[in-house]
């Protein structure tokens, strides 16, 4: 299993950091280009949501991102320190049109609903301090690379 | 890649249109820059906008929120906000969120400037 762990201070600039690191891991694991685009969006949605929640509720707590791959697939999990995730949304466009504050910032639930529409395998589970969003993508057989990396950044 | 923005005015059959050319990545870090640009345009009385997204490499729901905010601002002045986008990877998030039914999406700036409906 190849593992990458990231601890990010909840700053908007680090959403791009997360995209770059997770995409490097996904390409190394051998995911197809179409899936890499999907992962790029999934990382951005899940990390933006976590960064916003931590910045608002626990600014001293880093957002934790874990990427691991094994011969069958790549797993990405993002853990925040915000209030527990609410139920999903039925109509995203209505939420985007109606539920904005003065910064045009969408409700964090919008990110979860986008993820549900984007990724086939998504789990939203309570973590000890907040919520962990876990996503998984299947890998073509035999394409996983060896070795592991541990990386922390804040 | 960071966000790049430029604007120009084009004359269409229904009047002047302000074309906002956006390039690079629109995410939670760069979206405020786009938001300020759209607010500045509306504040200076430019209510008919065409946002050219052909140079956008990445867009997430934070960026969508800013575009929706822009749409609401121009609508308050009976204006319009049209998008130009042919990139499948960008269009995907508009489809997932149902915003394809909210924004007119065109295949070229010419087509968007010429639109009168």
Coordinates of C-alpha atoms in Angstrom, one line a residue, chain B residues 12-13 41 51-52 63 70 77 83 94 101 113-114 116:
Chain B
X12 CA -24.1 43.0 -30.1
X13 CA -27.6 43.3 -31.8
X41 CA -18.7 45.6 -13.4
X51 CA -18.0 35.1 -19.1
X52 CA -15.6 33.4 -21.5
X63 CA -16.5 29.2 -8.4
X70 CA -22.9 37.5 -10.4
X77 CA -30.8 45.3 -12.9
X83 CA -21.3 31.7 -20.2
X94 CA -22.8 22.5 -14.2
X101 CA -30.9 25.1 -16.6
X113 CA -22.8 38.4 -27.8
X114 CA -25.3 37.8 -30.6
X116 CA -31.0 38.4 -27.9

